Amino acid sequence: VGGMALEESPPDVTHAGLNHGAPVRIRTATWQARSVEVDIGCGSGEFLCRSARACPERTFIGIEIATALAVRASQRADDMRLDNVTVFNSEATKVLSNLGRSSLSAIHIYFPTPYPKTIGLKHCLIRPKFLRSTYLLLEPGGYLQLMTDHSEYYRSVLKSIRTADLPWRAIPWVNMRSALSDGFVSTFWERRATIDRTPYRLALLK
């Protein structure tokens, strides 16, 4: 991708610091498009940067709590010379709390950590409170997409959606043009998951 080899091993976050403090903006888009999309848990930036390259008229915000991975995502965007990518090292909720209502056209959450204790997180991300806040951030016609390879986590998400009781509408999966031709999101985690099974997916429209 843009002169970078695709990763064939999982990103190592075992020893990466997790930023539970104030958001740190590691990289800033040099111009702001009308349409803004957020990639929560962007990891090393595979999906984030591919999408930004395919849709240069949009601004993409990547949020990653692991500092080492956020730095790698920023470096990937630099290597691909993308001027429409911003990267934050932070908890997702802290970045999102600084965004305005109806300011986002899409929220992407792909393979979030379903086991909080493994990397030091206290709670799973997608709970009723989170869904209510993200619903307000989306513009009318905006959407939220989730993919996970963990069945228990997926069931928990569905329960949270019912509990939040918001007027979401289920829609078909939204593909990012031709940027992601070798999968739904074209990341290491999807490639690993699809070796044995199809990941769980959902797309919700505001």
GROMACS .gro file of C-alpha atoms in nm:
model
  206
    1VAL     CA    1   0.000   0.000   0.000
    2GLY     CA    2   0.167   0.320  -0.111
    3GLY     CA    3   0.505   0.147  -0.114
    4MET     CA    4   0.443  -0.023   0.222
    5ALA     CA    5   0.418  -0.401   0.257
    6LEU     CA    6   0.097  -0.532   0.409
    7GLU     CA    7   0.148  -0.662   0.760
    8GLU     CA    8   0.152  -1.040   0.785
    9SER     CA    9   0.173  -1.052   1.165
   10PRO     CA   10  -0.053  -0.896   1.428
   11PRO     CA   11   0.035  -0.550   1.557
   12ASP     CA   12   0.218  -0.594   1.886
   13VAL     CA   13   0.049  -0.387   2.155
   14THR     CA   14   0.165  -0.601   2.448
   15HIS     CA   15   0.424  -0.346   2.555
   16ALA     CA   16   0.269  -0.039   2.394
   17GLY     CA   17   0.160   0.236   2.629
   18LEU     CA   18  -0.213   0.307   2.644
   19ASN     CA   19  -0.308   0.673   2.660
   20HIS     CA   20  -0.591   0.705   2.914
   21GLY     CA   21  -0.519   1.076   2.957
   22ALA     CA   22  -0.598   1.373   2.739
   23PRO     CA   23  -0.609   1.310   2.363
   24VAL     CA   24  -0.278   1.357   2.185
   25ARG     CA   25  -0.305   1.468   1.823
   26ILE     CA   26  -0.016   1.293   1.650
   27ARG     CA   27  -0.099   1.402   1.297
   28THR     CA   28  -0.328   1.671   1.152
   29ALA     CA   29  -0.499   1.685   0.815
   30THR     CA   30  -0.374   1.984   0.620
   31TRP     CA   31  -0.719   2.063   0.486
   32GLN     CA   32  -1.073   1.996   0.605
   33ALA     CA   33  -1.333   1.838   0.378
   34ARG     CA   34  -1.705   1.867   0.432
   35SER     CA   35  -1.750   1.497   0.499
   36VAL     CA   36  -1.571   1.356   0.806
   37GLU     CA   37  -1.538   0.988   0.895
   38VAL     CA   38  -1.391   0.836   1.212
   39ASP     CA   39  -1.205   0.505   1.242
   40ILE     CA   40  -1.216   0.400   1.609
   41GLY     CA   41  -0.932   0.169   1.703
   42CYS     CA   42  -0.751   0.240   1.378
   43GLY     CA   43  -0.449   0.031   1.479
   44SER     CA   44  -0.159   0.085   1.241
   45GLY     CA   45  -0.385   0.260   0.991
   46GLU     CA   46  -0.449   0.005   0.716
   47PHE     CA   47  -0.819   0.078   0.671
   48LEU     CA   48  -0.781   0.443   0.764
   49CYS     CA   49  -0.518   0.520   0.503
   50ARG     CA   50  -0.662   0.308   0.225
   51SER     CA   51  -0.996   0.480   0.270
   52ALA     CA   52  -0.837   0.826   0.280
   53ARG     CA   53  -0.649   0.756  -0.041
   54ALA     CA   54  -0.965   0.631  -0.216
   55CYS     CA   55  -1.176   0.926  -0.096
   56PRO     CA   56  -0.954   1.237  -0.103
   57GLU     CA   57  -1.258   1.464  -0.080
   58ARG     CA   58  -1.326   1.338   0.274
   59THR     CA   59  -1.140   1.387   0.601
   60PHE     CA   60  -1.060   1.076   0.805
   61ILE     CA   61  -0.991   1.077   1.179
   62GLY     CA   62  -0.814   0.776   1.325
   63ILE     CA   63  -0.834   0.712   1.700
   64GLU     CA   64  -0.601   0.460   1.865
   65ILE     CA   65  -0.538   0.416   2.238
   66ALA     CA   66  -0.207   0.230   2.193
   67THR     CA   67   0.061   0.494   2.140
   68ALA     CA   68   0.292   0.276   1.931
   69LEU     CA   69   0.011   0.188   1.689
   70ALA     CA   70  -0.108   0.549   1.663
   71VAL     CA   71   0.246   0.649   1.568
   72ARG     CA   72   0.255   0.374   1.304
   73ALA     CA   73  -0.077   0.494   1.161
   74SER     CA   74   0.062   0.846   1.137
   75GLN     CA   75   0.377   0.720   0.968
   76ARG     CA   76   0.169   0.522   0.719
   77ALA     CA   77  -0.028   0.836   0.631
   78ASP     CA   78   0.300   1.027   0.591
   79ASP     CA   79   0.444   0.758   0.364
   80MET     CA   80   0.129   0.767   0.150
   81ARG     CA   81   0.139   1.150   0.145
   82LEU     CA   82  -0.221   1.182   0.260
   83ASP     CA   83  -0.335   1.532   0.346
   84ASN     CA   84  -0.681   1.425   0.468
   85VAL     CA   85  -0.584   1.213   0.771
   86THR     CA   86  -0.578   1.313   1.138
   87VAL     CA   87  -0.457   1.065   1.402
   88PHE     CA   88  -0.531   1.084   1.776
   89ASN     CA   89  -0.368   0.875   2.047
   90SER     CA   90  -0.646   0.851   2.303
   91GLU     CA   91  -0.951   0.672   2.431
   92ALA     CA   92  -1.225   0.702   2.171
   93THR     CA   93  -1.480   0.857   2.404
   94LYS     CA   94  -1.245   1.144   2.492
   95VAL     CA   95  -1.192   1.239   2.129
   96LEU     CA   96  -1.557   1.200   2.036
   97SER     CA   97  -1.666   1.421   2.327
   98ASN     CA   98  -1.491   1.713   2.155
   99LEU     CA   99  -1.681   1.673   1.829
  100GLY     CA  100  -2.003   1.855   1.749
  101ARG     CA  101  -2.347   1.712   1.693
  102SER     CA  102  -2.418   1.593   1.338
  103SER     CA  103  -2.051   1.643   1.250
  104LEU     CA  104  -1.973   1.293   1.119
  105SER     CA  105  -2.084   1.108   0.808
  106ALA     CA  106  -1.957   0.767   0.922
  107ILE     CA  107  -1.811   0.586   1.223
  108HIS     CA  108  -1.606   0.271   1.161
  109ILE     CA  109  -1.532   0.019   1.438
  110TYR     CA  110  -1.350  -0.288   1.313
  111PHE     CA  111  -1.231  -0.572   1.537
  112PRO     CA  112  -1.242  -0.384   1.868
  113THR     CA  113  -1.084  -0.554   2.168
  114PRO     CA  114  -1.346  -0.787   2.315
  115TYR     CA  115  -1.127  -0.884   2.609
  116PRO     CA  116  -1.065  -0.561   2.804
  117LYS     CA  117  -0.819  -0.707   3.055
  118THR     CA  118  -0.574  -0.822   2.788
  119ILE     CA  119  -0.454  -0.469   2.708
  120GLY     CA  120  -0.555  -0.286   3.023
  121LEU     CA  121  -0.895  -0.148   2.925
  122LYS     CA  122  -1.163  -0.132   3.193
  123HIS     CA  123  -1.471  -0.165   2.973
  124CYS     CA  124  -1.573  -0.276   2.628
  125LEU     CA  125  -1.635   0.022   2.405
  126ILE     CA  126  -1.982  -0.044   2.266
  127ARG     CA  127  -2.237   0.002   2.540
  128PRO     CA  128  -2.572   0.189   2.544
  129LYS     CA  129  -2.418   0.520   2.657
  130PHE     CA  130  -2.161   0.506   2.377
  131LEU     CA  131  -2.428   0.429   2.118
  132ARG     CA  132  -2.642   0.722   2.232
  133SER     CA  133  -2.350   0.965   2.206
  134THR     CA  134  -2.237   0.841   1.865
  135TYR     CA  135  -2.593   0.864   1.734
  136LEU     CA  136  -2.589   1.236   1.813
  137LEU     CA  137  -2.253   1.281   1.639
  138LEU     CA  138  -2.375   1.138   1.310
  139GLU     CA  139  -2.539   1.363   1.055
  140PRO     CA  140  -2.878   1.256   0.915
  141GLY     CA  141  -2.801   0.974   0.675
  142GLY     CA  142  -2.473   0.899   0.850
  143TYR     CA  143  -2.389   0.542   0.944
  144LEU     CA  144  -2.201   0.328   1.195
  145GLN     CA  145  -2.034   0.004   1.091
  146LEU     CA  146  -1.895  -0.271   1.312
  147MET     CA  147  -1.704  -0.590   1.239
  148THR     CA  148  -1.582  -0.843   1.496
  149ASP     CA  149  -1.472  -1.206   1.498
  150HIS     CA  150  -1.593  -1.261   1.854
  151SER     CA  151  -1.944  -1.404   1.882
  152GLU     CA  152  -1.998  -1.318   2.250
  153TYR     CA  153  -1.892  -0.959   2.190
  154TYR     CA  154  -2.125  -0.934   1.890
  155ARG     CA  155  -2.417  -1.056   2.100
  156SER     CA  156  -2.327  -0.798   2.364
  157VAL     CA  157  -2.334  -0.525   2.098
  158LEU     CA  158  -2.679  -0.634   1.980
  159LYS     CA  159  -2.802  -0.625   2.340
  160SER     CA  160  -2.661  -0.273   2.384
  161ILE     CA  161  -2.835  -0.160   2.065
  162ARG     CA  162  -3.168  -0.285   2.198
  163THR     CA  163  -3.107  -0.123   2.538
  164ALA     CA  164  -3.010   0.212   2.386
  165ASP     CA  165  -3.347   0.212   2.203
  166LEU     CA  166  -3.248   0.448   1.921
  167PRO     CA  167  -3.415   0.475   1.578
  168TRP     CA  168  -3.124   0.313   1.391
  169ARG     CA  169  -3.205   0.141   1.063
  170ALA     CA  170  -3.013  -0.168   0.957
  171ILE     CA  171  -2.864  -0.127   0.609
  172PRO     CA  172  -2.641  -0.334   0.378
  173TRP     CA  173  -2.268  -0.310   0.435
  174VAL     CA  174  -2.116   0.007   0.289
  175ASN     CA  175  -1.796  -0.059   0.094
  176MET     CA  176  -1.533   0.212   0.053
  177ARG     CA  177  -1.535   0.235  -0.327
  178SER     CA  178  -1.261   0.022  -0.482
  179ALA     CA  179  -1.005   0.081  -0.209
  180LEU     CA  180  -1.074  -0.238  -0.021
  181SER     CA  181  -1.093  -0.494  -0.299
  182ASP     CA  182  -0.952  -0.786  -0.101
  183GLY     CA  183  -1.206  -0.783   0.183
  184PHE     CA  184  -1.460  -0.577   0.370
  185VAL     CA  185  -1.202  -0.367   0.557
  186SER     CA  186  -0.874  -0.520   0.436
  187THR     CA  187  -0.685  -0.535   0.763
  188PHE     CA  188  -0.470  -0.801   0.926
  189TRP     CA  189  -0.749  -0.882   1.171
  190GLU     CA  190  -0.999  -0.946   0.893
  191ARG     CA  191  -0.753  -1.164   0.704
  192ARG     CA  192  -0.690  -1.365   1.019
  193ALA     CA  193  -1.060  -1.399   1.103
  194THR     CA  194  -1.169  -1.512   0.757
  195ILE     CA  195  -0.925  -1.801   0.752
  196ASP     CA  196  -1.175  -2.009   0.947
  197ARG     CA  197  -1.501  -1.815   0.949
  198THR     CA  198  -1.689  -1.509   0.831
  199PRO     CA  199  -1.672  -1.220   1.078
  200TYR     CA  200  -1.987  -1.074   1.229
  201ARG     CA  201  -2.088  -0.749   1.061
  202LEU     CA  202  -2.353  -0.484   1.102
  203ALA     CA  203  -2.427  -0.144   0.953
  204LEU     CA  204  -2.665   0.104   1.112
  205LEU     CA  205  -2.806   0.416   0.948
  206LYS     CA  206  -2.919   0.728   1.138
   0.00000   0.00000   0.00000
